[in-house]
């Protein structure tokens, strides 16, 4: 078999080790990892010149808003932003699109709408809403990698779940070998606090943060974990912002509960003072936390207690960010982050705190691929895995400008920040998709992925 591509002379990073060498690729697959500078005949050779050769990032939490809201982002713009950020696989959430993917027909409608739009590979979450338990088996048969539920109001036409549906969804996750992912905030506490604060007439930015305190998140974390323990189901808690939430997951794991936990780059890069300064571009739910909480969350990351880091990319038109003319309650909440997530984590994690590169690619590649049934096809530099590679200049210092963004609306909380570590080349299944600041693949190169392996508690 002939070799199509040889990426050589770089710092090869796997979830277990780093070494100087390269990657041999044929027919879109990794054939061999090479230690040292061995000469290999190939149709094309790329000299990485000592830069880092990473497995392609797997971002398991994005909102690309198609169909129905593609004017907010869409698969074409969103996947280009992903490629520019070193993301070779994204997993899209079922909401913020019209209709949301809560049954087989709606999921297939989405897939038909997006099938020729993406430049990188992609998979889908299905929705868990009140009440679609009877639809989950159909969604599973169509290959969704997980079911997403909101324990608080979503803000869109995606009905939140109470404990009955959460319990039932976790039972289904056990039976099917799939996963329930939850947005964990107490609806009743956050609604009560928001009503109290709004009654005073406050519309300032800190009012938003005060209405969604850490304890309202932790209560929901522990409640979801309890139902996972009772049912034996598979639980994934998304966008966790607090160390206490991570500790609760760690304790549950020691008790044999099937639970994993995600945090996001913006909870590690920004704090609540940044939100007050930046404004609606940094509004999200749960909100950004105070600096001491950010540092505690970093302690958990550095200790290996966090399973995945994902962008929760959720863009919108500028008009929806400035809606309300300064009234923070009216502005859309969501951070445009898929393109900046890897540079942000290289800057704050690898350079500023000594986070090992192997640990970083495990949280941003191998672990999400495992949890969502895509490993080892995705998230790994292994013989037989898809040849998804990101080449990064670890020492390049650069500042993100709005014009650099491939998202449809060129606004992001990360604009104006200086990073150390820049994505230079992104390869999906052996084909370049992003190189030297440009998208070099056509929409439609990206392929649909389906869950290929069962979550641990099946049966």
Tab-separated table of C-alpha atoms in Angstrom:
chain	number	residue	atom	x	y	z
A	1	UNK	CA	0.000	0.000	0.000
A	2	UNK	CA	1.380	3.396	-0.978
A	3	UNK	CA	1.699	6.248	1.494
A	4	UNK	CA	-0.392	9.317	0.690
A	5	UNK	CA	0.939	11.714	3.322
A	6	UNK	CA	3.837	11.778	5.758
A	7	UNK	CA	3.817	14.439	8.460
A	8	UNK	CA	7.335	14.426	9.878
A	9	UNK	CA	9.760	16.233	12.177
A	10	UNK	CA	7.288	17.324	14.827
A	11	UNK	CA	6.433	16.849	18.482
A	12	UNK	CA	3.925	13.999	18.287
A	13	UNK	CA	1.401	14.231	21.131
A	14	UNK	CA	-0.769	11.319	22.198
A	15	UNK	CA	-2.858	10.970	25.342
A	16	UNK	CA	-0.062	8.894	26.857
A	17	UNK	CA	3.210	10.463	25.727
A	18	UNK	CA	5.041	12.947	23.524
A	19	UNK	CA	8.005	12.234	21.264
A	20	UNK	CA	9.836	13.668	18.281
A	21	UNK	CA	8.659	12.024	15.095
A	22	UNK	CA	5.827	11.896	12.593
A	23	UNK	CA	2.636	10.273	11.309
A	24	UNK	CA	2.226	8.123	8.195
A	25	UNK	CA	-1.143	8.277	6.404
A	26	UNK	CA	-2.773	6.200	3.661
A	27	UNK	CA	-6.381	6.110	2.437
A	28	UNK	CA	-7.440	8.594	5.096
A	29	UNK	CA	-6.173	6.439	7.964
A	30	UNK	CA	-3.110	6.511	10.198
A	31	UNK	CA	-0.762	3.716	9.190
A	32	UNK	CA	2.132	4.269	11.557
A	33	UNK	CA	3.610	6.594	14.150
A	34	UNK	CA	7.298	7.213	13.470
A	35	UNK	CA	9.854	8.044	16.148
A	36	UNK	CA	12.708	10.202	14.899
A	37	UNK	CA	13.286	11.529	11.387
A	38	UNK	CA	13.072	8.347	9.333
A	39	UNK	CA	12.727	8.897	5.574
A	40	UNK	CA	9.505	7.490	4.127
A	41	UNK	CA	8.400	7.688	0.494
A	42	UNK	CA	5.029	9.436	0.235
A	43	UNK	CA	3.005	11.294	-2.356
A	44	UNK	CA	3.220	14.356	-0.093
A	45	UNK	CA	5.480	15.109	2.846
A	46	UNK	CA	4.834	17.872	5.357
A	47	UNK	CA	7.748	19.021	7.496
A	48	UNK	CA	6.256	20.134	10.815
A	49	UNK	CA	9.566	21.852	11.679
A	50	UNK	CA	9.391	20.868	15.327
A	51	UNK	CA	5.821	22.043	15.857
A	52	UNK	CA	3.264	20.005	17.784
A	53	UNK	CA	1.372	17.264	15.944
A	54	UNK	CA	-1.860	16.722	17.882
A	55	UNK	CA	-4.794	14.386	17.321
A	56	UNK	CA	-7.645	16.426	15.891
A	57	UNK	CA	-9.765	18.059	18.589
A	58	UNK	CA	-13.196	16.521	19.265
A	59	UNK	CA	-15.560	19.281	20.408
A	60	UNK	CA	-18.571	17.500	21.865
A	61	UNK	CA	-20.666	20.610	22.587
A	62	UNK	CA	-21.547	23.073	19.818
A	63	UNK	CA	-24.683	24.852	18.611
A	64	UNK	CA	-24.625	25.501	14.853
A	65	UNK	CA	-28.340	26.356	14.649
A	66	UNK	CA	-29.234	24.504	11.446
A	67	UNK	CA	-31.919	24.028	10.243
A	68	UNK	CA	-34.214	26.935	11.004
A	69	UNK	CA	-31.688	29.345	12.502
A	70	UNK	CA	-28.843	28.974	10.051
A	71	UNK	CA	-28.653	32.789	9.862
A	72	UNK	CA	-27.210	32.529	13.398
A	73	UNK	CA	-24.320	30.281	12.301
A	74	UNK	CA	-25.012	27.228	10.114
A	75	UNK	CA	-22.866	24.184	9.461
A	76	UNK	CA	-20.745	25.778	6.772
A	77	UNK	CA	-19.558	28.756	8.828
A	78	UNK	CA	-19.479	26.791	12.076
A	79	UNK	CA	-17.421	23.943	10.654
A	80	UNK	CA	-14.970	26.396	9.093
A	81	UNK	CA	-14.514	28.045	12.491
A	82	UNK	CA	-13.997	24.577	13.961
A	83	UNK	CA	-11.343	23.699	11.375
A	84	UNK	CA	-9.518	26.989	12.020
A	85	UNK	CA	-9.452	26.055	15.699
A	86	UNK	CA	-7.973	22.607	15.116
A	87	UNK	CA	-11.320	20.846	15.638
A	88	UNK	CA	-11.710	17.879	13.280
A	89	UNK	CA	-14.941	16.479	14.774
A	90	UNK	CA	-17.820	18.356	16.358
A	91	UNK	CA	-20.900	16.977	18.070
A	92	UNK	CA	-23.877	19.275	17.741
A	93	UNK	CA	-26.577	19.813	20.311
A	94	UNK	CA	-30.245	19.195	19.432
A	95	UNK	CA	-31.558	22.661	20.350
A	96	UNK	CA	-31.199	26.204	19.005
A	97	UNK	CA	-32.391	24.795	15.689
A	98	UNK	CA	-35.941	24.610	14.374
A	99	UNK	CA	-37.206	22.014	14.894
A	100	UNK	CA	-35.021	20.562	17.660
A	101	UNK	CA	-33.900	16.947	17.193
A	102	UNK	CA	-36.253	15.263	19.641
A	103	UNK	CA	-37.511	12.407	17.453
A	104	UNK	CA	-36.392	10.412	14.427
A	105	UNK	CA	-38.203	12.541	11.827
A	106	UNK	CA	-36.758	15.798	13.138
A	107	UNK	CA	-33.264	14.323	13.341
A	108	UNK	CA	-33.445	13.073	9.756
A	109	UNK	CA	-34.749	16.480	8.676
A	110	UNK	CA	-31.644	18.052	10.218
A	111	UNK	CA	-29.316	15.577	8.572
A	112	UNK	CA	-30.804	16.215	5.170
A	113	UNK	CA	-30.425	19.973	5.642
A	114	UNK	CA	-26.760	19.830	6.679
A	115	UNK	CA	-25.407	16.867	4.711
A	116	UNK	CA	-23.318	18.898	2.250
A	117	UNK	CA	-22.339	21.803	4.490
A	118	UNK	CA	-19.516	20.798	6.837
A	119	UNK	CA	-15.779	20.782	6.119
A	120	UNK	CA	-15.029	18.583	9.171
A	121	UNK	CA	-16.688	15.424	10.498
A	122	UNK	CA	-19.695	15.648	12.803
A	123	UNK	CA	-22.138	13.716	14.988
A	124	UNK	CA	-25.405	14.582	16.690
A	125	UNK	CA	-26.930	14.698	20.125
A	126	UNK	CA	-30.603	13.812	20.418
A	127	UNK	CA	-32.930	15.732	22.700
A	128	UNK	CA	-34.446	14.640	26.006
A	129	UNK	CA	-37.471	16.811	26.709
A	130	UNK	CA	-40.736	16.608	28.601
A	131	UNK	CA	-41.933	14.049	27.418
A	132	UNK	CA	-40.232	12.121	24.608
A	133	UNK	CA	-39.007	8.992	26.368
A	134	UNK	CA	-40.708	6.854	23.733
A	135	UNK	CA	-38.599	8.529	21.035
A	136	UNK	CA	-35.182	7.783	22.552
A	137	UNK	CA	-34.825	4.285	21.114
A	138	UNK	CA	-35.478	5.588	17.587
A	139	UNK	CA	-32.907	8.336	18.085
A	140	UNK	CA	-30.427	5.784	19.388
A	141	UNK	CA	-31.003	3.554	16.361
A	142	UNK	CA	-30.177	6.554	14.145
A	143	UNK	CA	-26.810	6.837	15.863
A	144	UNK	CA	-27.121	9.859	18.157
A	145	UNK	CA	-24.217	9.844	20.580
A	146	UNK	CA	-26.173	11.101	23.625
A	147	UNK	CA	-29.444	12.667	24.786
A	148	UNK	CA	-29.374	16.265	26.042
A	149	UNK	CA	-31.734	17.482	28.751
A	150	UNK	CA	-32.136	20.844	30.501
A	151	UNK	CA	-32.838	20.876	34.226
A	152	UNK	CA	-33.593	24.598	33.903
A	153	UNK	CA	-35.390	26.507	31.153
A	154	UNK	CA	-33.437	26.490	27.893
A	155	UNK	CA	-34.656	29.858	26.647
A	156	UNK	CA	-35.801	28.292	23.360
A	157	UNK	CA	-38.450	25.806	22.215
A	158	UNK	CA	-36.808	22.894	24.022
A	159	UNK	CA	-38.789	21.891	27.092
A	160	UNK	CA	-36.876	21.336	30.307
A	161	UNK	CA	-37.131	18.078	32.236
A	162	UNK	CA	-38.163	17.382	35.800
A	163	UNK	CA	-36.884	14.443	37.809
A	164	UNK	CA	-39.401	11.990	36.348
A	165	UNK	CA	-38.070	12.411	32.801
A	166	UNK	CA	-34.464	12.575	34.006
A	167	UNK	CA	-34.996	9.297	35.848
A	168	UNK	CA	-36.671	7.720	32.814
A	169	UNK	CA	-33.992	9.002	30.454
A	170	UNK	CA	-31.237	7.532	32.602
A	171	UNK	CA	-33.023	4.177	32.663
A	172	UNK	CA	-33.150	4.319	28.855
A	173	UNK	CA	-29.458	5.230	28.723
A	174	UNK	CA	-28.643	2.068	30.649
A	175	UNK	CA	-30.842	-0.107	28.449
A	176	UNK	CA	-29.535	1.347	25.181
A	177	UNK	CA	-25.897	1.836	26.099
A	178	UNK	CA	-26.122	5.563	25.497
A	179	UNK	CA	-25.620	8.686	27.635
A	180	UNK	CA	-27.813	11.411	29.101
A	181	UNK	CA	-26.144	14.822	29.217
A	182	UNK	CA	-27.633	17.507	31.449
A	183	UNK	CA	-27.500	21.245	31.775
A	184	UNK	CA	-27.461	21.260	35.571
A	185	UNK	CA	-28.968	24.342	37.204
A	186	UNK	CA	-31.909	24.420	39.583
A	187	UNK	CA	-34.842	25.920	37.700
A	188	UNK	CA	-36.728	26.822	40.840
A	189	UNK	CA	-33.853	28.555	42.614
A	190	UNK	CA	-32.581	30.453	39.563
A	191	UNK	CA	-36.098	31.570	38.648
A	192	UNK	CA	-36.790	32.698	42.217
A	193	UNK	CA	-33.559	34.679	42.400
A	194	UNK	CA	-34.075	36.244	38.967
A	195	UNK	CA	-37.558	37.390	39.926
A	196	UNK	CA	-36.289	38.887	43.178
A	197	UNK	CA	-33.450	40.756	41.477
A	198	UNK	CA	-35.576	41.971	38.579
A	199	UNK	CA	-38.177	43.248	41.020
A	200	UNK	CA	-35.596	45.740	42.268
A	201	UNK	CA	-35.211	47.111	38.738
A	202	UNK	CA	-31.657	45.911	38.234
A	203	UNK	CA	-30.564	45.285	34.641
A	204	UNK	CA	-26.792	45.356	35.185
A	205	UNK	CA	-24.445	42.556	34.225
A	206	UNK	CA	-23.729	41.364	37.749
A	207	UNK	CA	-27.460	40.854	38.223
A	208	UNK	CA	-27.317	37.997	35.698
A	209	UNK	CA	-24.489	36.267	37.565
A	210	UNK	CA	-26.163	36.729	40.948
A	211	UNK	CA	-29.355	35.080	39.668
A	212	UNK	CA	-27.473	31.859	38.824
A	213	UNK	CA	-25.116	31.245	41.773
A	214	UNK	CA	-22.787	28.257	42.132
A	215	UNK	CA	-25.015	26.575	44.720
A	216	UNK	CA	-27.917	26.412	42.244
A	217	UNK	CA	-25.627	24.529	39.877
A	218	UNK	CA	-24.248	22.223	42.564
A	219	UNK	CA	-27.718	21.215	43.763
A	220	UNK	CA	-28.656	20.130	40.253
A	221	UNK	CA	-25.317	18.308	39.826
A	222	UNK	CA	-25.934	16.254	42.958
A	223	UNK	CA	-29.558	15.545	42.066
A	224	UNK	CA	-28.617	14.276	38.609
A	225	UNK	CA	-25.812	12.166	40.087
A	226	UNK	CA	-28.269	10.648	42.570
A	227	UNK	CA	-30.622	9.543	39.807
A	228	UNK	CA	-27.684	8.137	37.824
A	229	UNK	CA	-26.723	6.116	40.903
A	230	UNK	CA	-30.267	4.858	41.456
A	231	UNK	CA	-30.867	3.905	37.818
A	232	UNK	CA	-27.398	2.652	36.911
A	233	UNK	CA	-27.592	4.923	33.882
A	234	UNK	CA	-24.867	6.898	32.114
A	235	UNK	CA	-24.690	10.604	33.000
A	236	UNK	CA	-22.576	13.387	31.519
A	237	UNK	CA	-22.742	16.810	33.184
A	238	UNK	CA	-21.984	19.576	30.715
A	239	UNK	CA	-20.324	22.983	31.222
A	240	UNK	CA	-19.541	22.576	34.910
A	241	UNK	CA	-18.214	25.814	36.403
A	242	UNK	CA	-17.337	24.883	39.993
A	243	UNK	CA	-14.760	22.770	41.757
A	244	UNK	CA	-17.493	21.523	44.091
A	245	UNK	CA	-19.299	20.088	41.077
A	246	UNK	CA	-16.137	18.297	39.982
A	247	UNK	CA	-15.632	16.920	43.505
A	248	UNK	CA	-19.206	15.609	43.524
A	249	UNK	CA	-18.525	13.749	40.285
A	250	UNK	CA	-15.249	12.350	41.638
A	251	UNK	CA	-16.978	11.055	44.756
A	252	UNK	CA	-19.726	9.454	42.663
A	253	UNK	CA	-17.155	7.742	40.446
A	254	UNK	CA	-15.563	6.196	43.537
A	255	UNK	CA	-18.996	4.775	44.370
A	256	UNK	CA	-19.289	3.190	40.934
A	257	UNK	CA	-21.673	5.723	39.389
A	258	UNK	CA	-21.347	6.065	35.614
A	259	UNK	CA	-20.832	9.829	35.438
A	260	UNK	CA	-18.464	12.089	33.526
A	261	UNK	CA	-18.031	15.839	33.582
A	262	UNK	CA	-17.251	18.610	31.121
A	263	UNK	CA	-16.061	22.136	31.591
A	264	UNK	CA	-15.500	24.821	28.966
A	265	UNK	CA	-12.588	27.068	27.989
A	266	UNK	CA	-14.483	30.241	28.871
A	267	UNK	CA	-14.867	29.100	32.491
A	268	UNK	CA	-11.102	28.643	32.641
A	269	UNK	CA	-10.088	31.715	30.615
A	270	UNK	CA	-12.480	34.431	31.854
A	271	UNK	CA	-13.987	35.422	35.187
A	272	UNK	CA	-17.018	37.444	36.249
A	273	UNK	CA	-15.081	40.722	36.170
A	274	UNK	CA	-14.318	40.003	32.505
A	275	UNK	CA	-18.041	39.528	31.881
A	276	UNK	CA	-18.814	42.879	33.492
A	277	UNK	CA	-16.193	44.515	31.271
A	278	UNK	CA	-16.919	42.665	28.008
A	279	UNK	CA	-20.695	42.508	28.304
A	280	UNK	CA	-23.162	40.318	26.375
A	281	UNK	CA	-20.475	38.649	24.229
A	282	UNK	CA	-19.434	36.934	27.487
A	283	UNK	CA	-22.939	36.168	28.759
A	284	UNK	CA	-23.628	32.466	29.223
A	285	UNK	CA	-25.464	30.024	31.454
A	286	UNK	CA	-24.167	28.984	33.893
A	287	UNK	CA	-22.429	32.370	34.107
A	288	UNK	CA	-18.734	33.095	34.411
A	289	UNK	CA	-17.552	32.774	38.006
A	290	UNK	CA	-15.397	34.831	40.357
A	291	UNK	CA	-11.620	34.508	40.000
A	292	UNK	CA	-11.146	32.313	43.076
A	293	UNK	CA	-13.631	29.816	41.651
A	294	UNK	CA	-11.807	29.865	38.305
A	295	UNK	CA	-8.546	28.973	40.030
A	296	UNK	CA	-10.212	26.161	41.990
A	297	UNK	CA	-11.584	24.816	38.721
A	298	UNK	CA	-8.065	24.898	37.268
A	299	UNK	CA	-6.861	22.887	40.256
A	300	UNK	CA	-9.358	20.186	39.285
A	301	UNK	CA	-8.206	20.230	35.654
A	302	UNK	CA	-4.557	19.967	36.674
A	303	UNK	CA	-5.411	17.114	39.039
A	304	UNK	CA	-6.956	15.097	36.197
A	305	UNK	CA	-10.501	15.299	37.587
A	306	UNK	CA	-12.161	16.776	34.466
A	307	UNK	CA	-13.158	14.378	31.690
A	308	UNK	CA	-13.757	16.740	28.762
A	309	UNK	CA	-13.254	20.347	27.744
A	310	UNK	CA	-15.696	21.567	25.086
A	311	UNK	CA	-16.482	24.954	23.609
A	312	UNK	CA	-20.281	25.224	24.092
A	313	UNK	CA	-20.054	27.388	20.969
A	314	UNK	CA	-23.357	29.290	20.793
A	315	UNK	CA	-23.291	32.278	18.428
A	316	UNK	CA	-26.041	34.661	17.379
A	317	UNK	CA	-26.483	37.833	15.304
A	318	UNK	CA	-25.168	41.049	16.837
A	319	UNK	CA	-28.704	42.373	17.155
A	320	UNK	CA	-29.508	39.616	19.637
A	321	UNK	CA	-26.456	40.474	21.725
A	322	UNK	CA	-27.337	44.157	22.005
A	323	UNK	CA	-31.051	43.482	22.421
A	324	UNK	CA	-32.489	45.405	25.351
A	325	UNK	CA	-30.104	48.342	24.977
A	326	UNK	CA	-28.000	47.416	27.986
A	327	UNK	CA	-30.602	45.312	29.780
A	328	UNK	CA	-28.603	42.133	30.459
A	329	UNK	CA	-31.755	40.041	30.870
A	330	UNK	CA	-32.670	40.662	27.213
A	331	UNK	CA	-29.305	39.865	25.593
A	332	UNK	CA	-28.837	36.387	24.113
A	333	UNK	CA	-26.601	34.167	26.219
A	334	UNK	CA	-23.942	32.183	24.447
A	335	UNK	CA	-20.224	32.460	23.685
A	336	UNK	CA	-18.657	32.117	20.243
A	337	UNK	CA	-15.724	29.882	21.093
A	338	UNK	CA	-15.023	26.899	18.844
A	339	UNK	CA	-12.206	28.653	16.970
A	340	UNK	CA	-10.497	30.002	20.092
A	341	UNK	CA	-10.814	27.034	22.452
A	342	UNK	CA	-7.515	25.302	21.682
A	343	UNK	CA	-5.392	28.491	21.681
A	344	UNK	CA	-7.073	29.548	24.938
A	345	UNK	CA	-6.274	26.231	26.615
A	346	UNK	CA	-2.711	26.182	25.303
A	347	UNK	CA	-2.210	29.683	26.695
A	348	UNK	CA	-3.831	29.294	30.109
A	349	UNK	CA	-3.190	25.586	30.581
A	350	UNK	CA	0.019	24.497	28.875
A	351	UNK	CA	2.005	27.742	29.034
A	352	UNK	CA	0.701	29.465	32.171
A	353	UNK	CA	0.038	26.457	34.417
A	354	UNK	CA	2.144	23.616	33.066
A	355	UNK	CA	-0.738	21.392	31.930
A	356	UNK	CA	0.877	18.503	30.020
A	357	UNK	CA	-0.024	18.366	26.344
A	358	UNK	CA	-0.955	14.695	26.706
A	359	UNK	CA	-3.499	15.597	29.385
A	360	UNK	CA	-4.899	18.360	27.186
A	361	UNK	CA	-5.453	16.136	24.141
A	362	UNK	CA	-6.999	13.489	26.360
A	363	UNK	CA	-9.645	15.944	27.595
A	364	UNK	CA	-10.168	17.510	24.165
A	365	UNK	CA	-9.894	14.407	21.997
A	366	UNK	CA	-9.661	10.892	23.383
A	367	UNK	CA	-12.093	11.247	26.289
A	368	UNK	CA	-14.944	12.861	24.351
A	369	UNK	CA	-14.482	10.284	21.595
A	370	UNK	CA	-14.717	7.499	24.189
A	371	UNK	CA	-17.716	8.892	26.056
A	372	UNK	CA	-19.691	9.447	22.864
A	373	UNK	CA	-18.843	6.156	21.181
A	374	UNK	CA	-16.432	7.393	18.487
A	375	UNK	CA	-13.125	6.043	19.820
A	376	UNK	CA	-10.659	4.972	18.420
A	377	UNK	CA	-11.882	6.197	15.047
A	378	UNK	CA	-11.662	9.719	16.427
A	379	UNK	CA	-9.599	11.390	19.128
A	380	UNK	CA	-6.471	9.265	18.735
A	381	UNK	CA	-3.174	9.045	16.910
A	382	UNK	CA	-3.234	5.265	16.469
A	383	UNK	CA	-2.776	2.926	13.510
A	384	UNK	CA	-6.237	2.424	12.016
A	385	UNK	CA	-7.684	5.679	13.396
A	386	UNK	CA	-8.909	8.382	11.050
A	387	UNK	CA	-6.022	10.612	10.010
A	388	UNK	CA	-7.289	13.680	11.886
A	389	UNK	CA	-4.349	15.897	12.789
A	390	UNK	CA	-3.815	19.414	14.082
A	391	UNK	CA	-0.401	21.050	13.751
A	392	UNK	CA	0.224	23.830	16.247
A	393	UNK	CA	3.030	26.331	16.647
A	394	UNK	CA	3.212	26.210	20.432
A	395	UNK	CA	5.421	29.304	20.700
A	396	UNK	CA	3.560	31.618	18.320
A	397	UNK	CA	2.151	34.668	20.103
A	398	UNK	CA	-0.781	36.319	18.330
A	399	UNK	CA	-3.877	38.400	18.975
A	400	UNK	CA	-7.340	37.347	17.792
A	401	UNK	CA	-9.066	39.960	15.630
A	402	UNK	CA	-12.720	39.898	14.627
A	403	UNK	CA	-11.660	39.495	10.989
A	404	UNK	CA	-9.916	36.251	11.905
A	405	UNK	CA	-13.197	34.584	12.841
A	406	UNK	CA	-14.863	32.227	10.376
A	407	UNK	CA	-18.153	32.305	12.286
A	408	UNK	CA	-20.990	33.975	10.444
A	409	UNK	CA	-21.107	36.820	12.985
A	410	UNK	CA	-17.610	38.032	13.775
A	411	UNK	CA	-18.004	38.678	17.474
A	412	UNK	CA	-16.583	36.760	20.387
A	413	UNK	CA	-15.552	37.337	23.982
A	414	UNK	CA	-12.084	36.153	22.904
A	415	UNK	CA	-11.558	38.953	20.348
A	416	UNK	CA	-8.679	41.207	21.354
A	417	UNK	CA	-6.974	38.600	23.535
A	418	UNK	CA	-3.396	37.531	22.953
A	419	UNK	CA	-2.685	33.793	22.828
A	420	UNK	CA	0.458	31.699	22.837
A	421	UNK	CA	-0.062	28.743	20.515
A	422	UNK	CA	-1.566	28.965	17.033
A	423	UNK	CA	-3.188	26.362	14.796
A	424	UNK	CA	-1.344	26.243	11.474
A	425	UNK	CA	-2.780	23.165	9.762
A	426	UNK	CA	-5.853	20.983	10.271
A	427	UNK	CA	-6.236	17.640	8.512
A	428	UNK	CA	-9.418	15.534	8.399
A	429	UNK	CA	-9.116	11.941	7.161
A	430	UNK	CA	-5.809	12.742	5.501
A	431	UNK	CA	-7.045	15.855	3.672
A	432	UNK	CA	-6.063	19.413	4.543
A	433	UNK	CA	-9.055	21.506	5.544
A	434	UNK	CA	-7.320	24.548	7.075
A	435	UNK	CA	-3.858	25.841	6.245
A	436	UNK	CA	-2.080	29.138	6.909
A	437	UNK	CA	-5.219	31.026	7.856
A	438	UNK	CA	-7.416	29.729	5.016
A	439	UNK	CA	-10.057	27.033	4.586
A	440	UNK	CA	-8.754	24.734	1.846
A	441	UNK	CA	-11.520	22.085	1.717
A	442	UNK	CA	-14.968	22.326	0.190
A	443	UNK	CA	-18.205	22.114	2.197
A	444	UNK	CA	-19.346	18.523	2.127
A	445	UNK	CA	-15.948	17.053	2.964
A	446	UNK	CA	-17.207	16.429	6.487
A	447	UNK	CA	-18.940	13.108	7.115
A	448	UNK	CA	-21.717	12.132	9.487
A	449	UNK	CA	-20.624	9.940	12.397
A	450	UNK	CA	-22.789	7.671	14.540
A	451	UNK	CA	-22.234	6.105	17.937
A	452	UNK	CA	-20.196	2.965	17.327
A	453	UNK	CA	-19.608	1.688	20.868
A	454	UNK	CA	-21.871	1.370	23.903
A	455	UNK	CA	-21.599	3.359	27.082
A	456	UNK	CA	-20.400	1.300	30.077
A	457	UNK	CA	-23.639	0.386	31.847
A	458	UNK	CA	-25.567	-1.207	28.958
A	459	UNK	CA	-27.815	-4.051	30.051
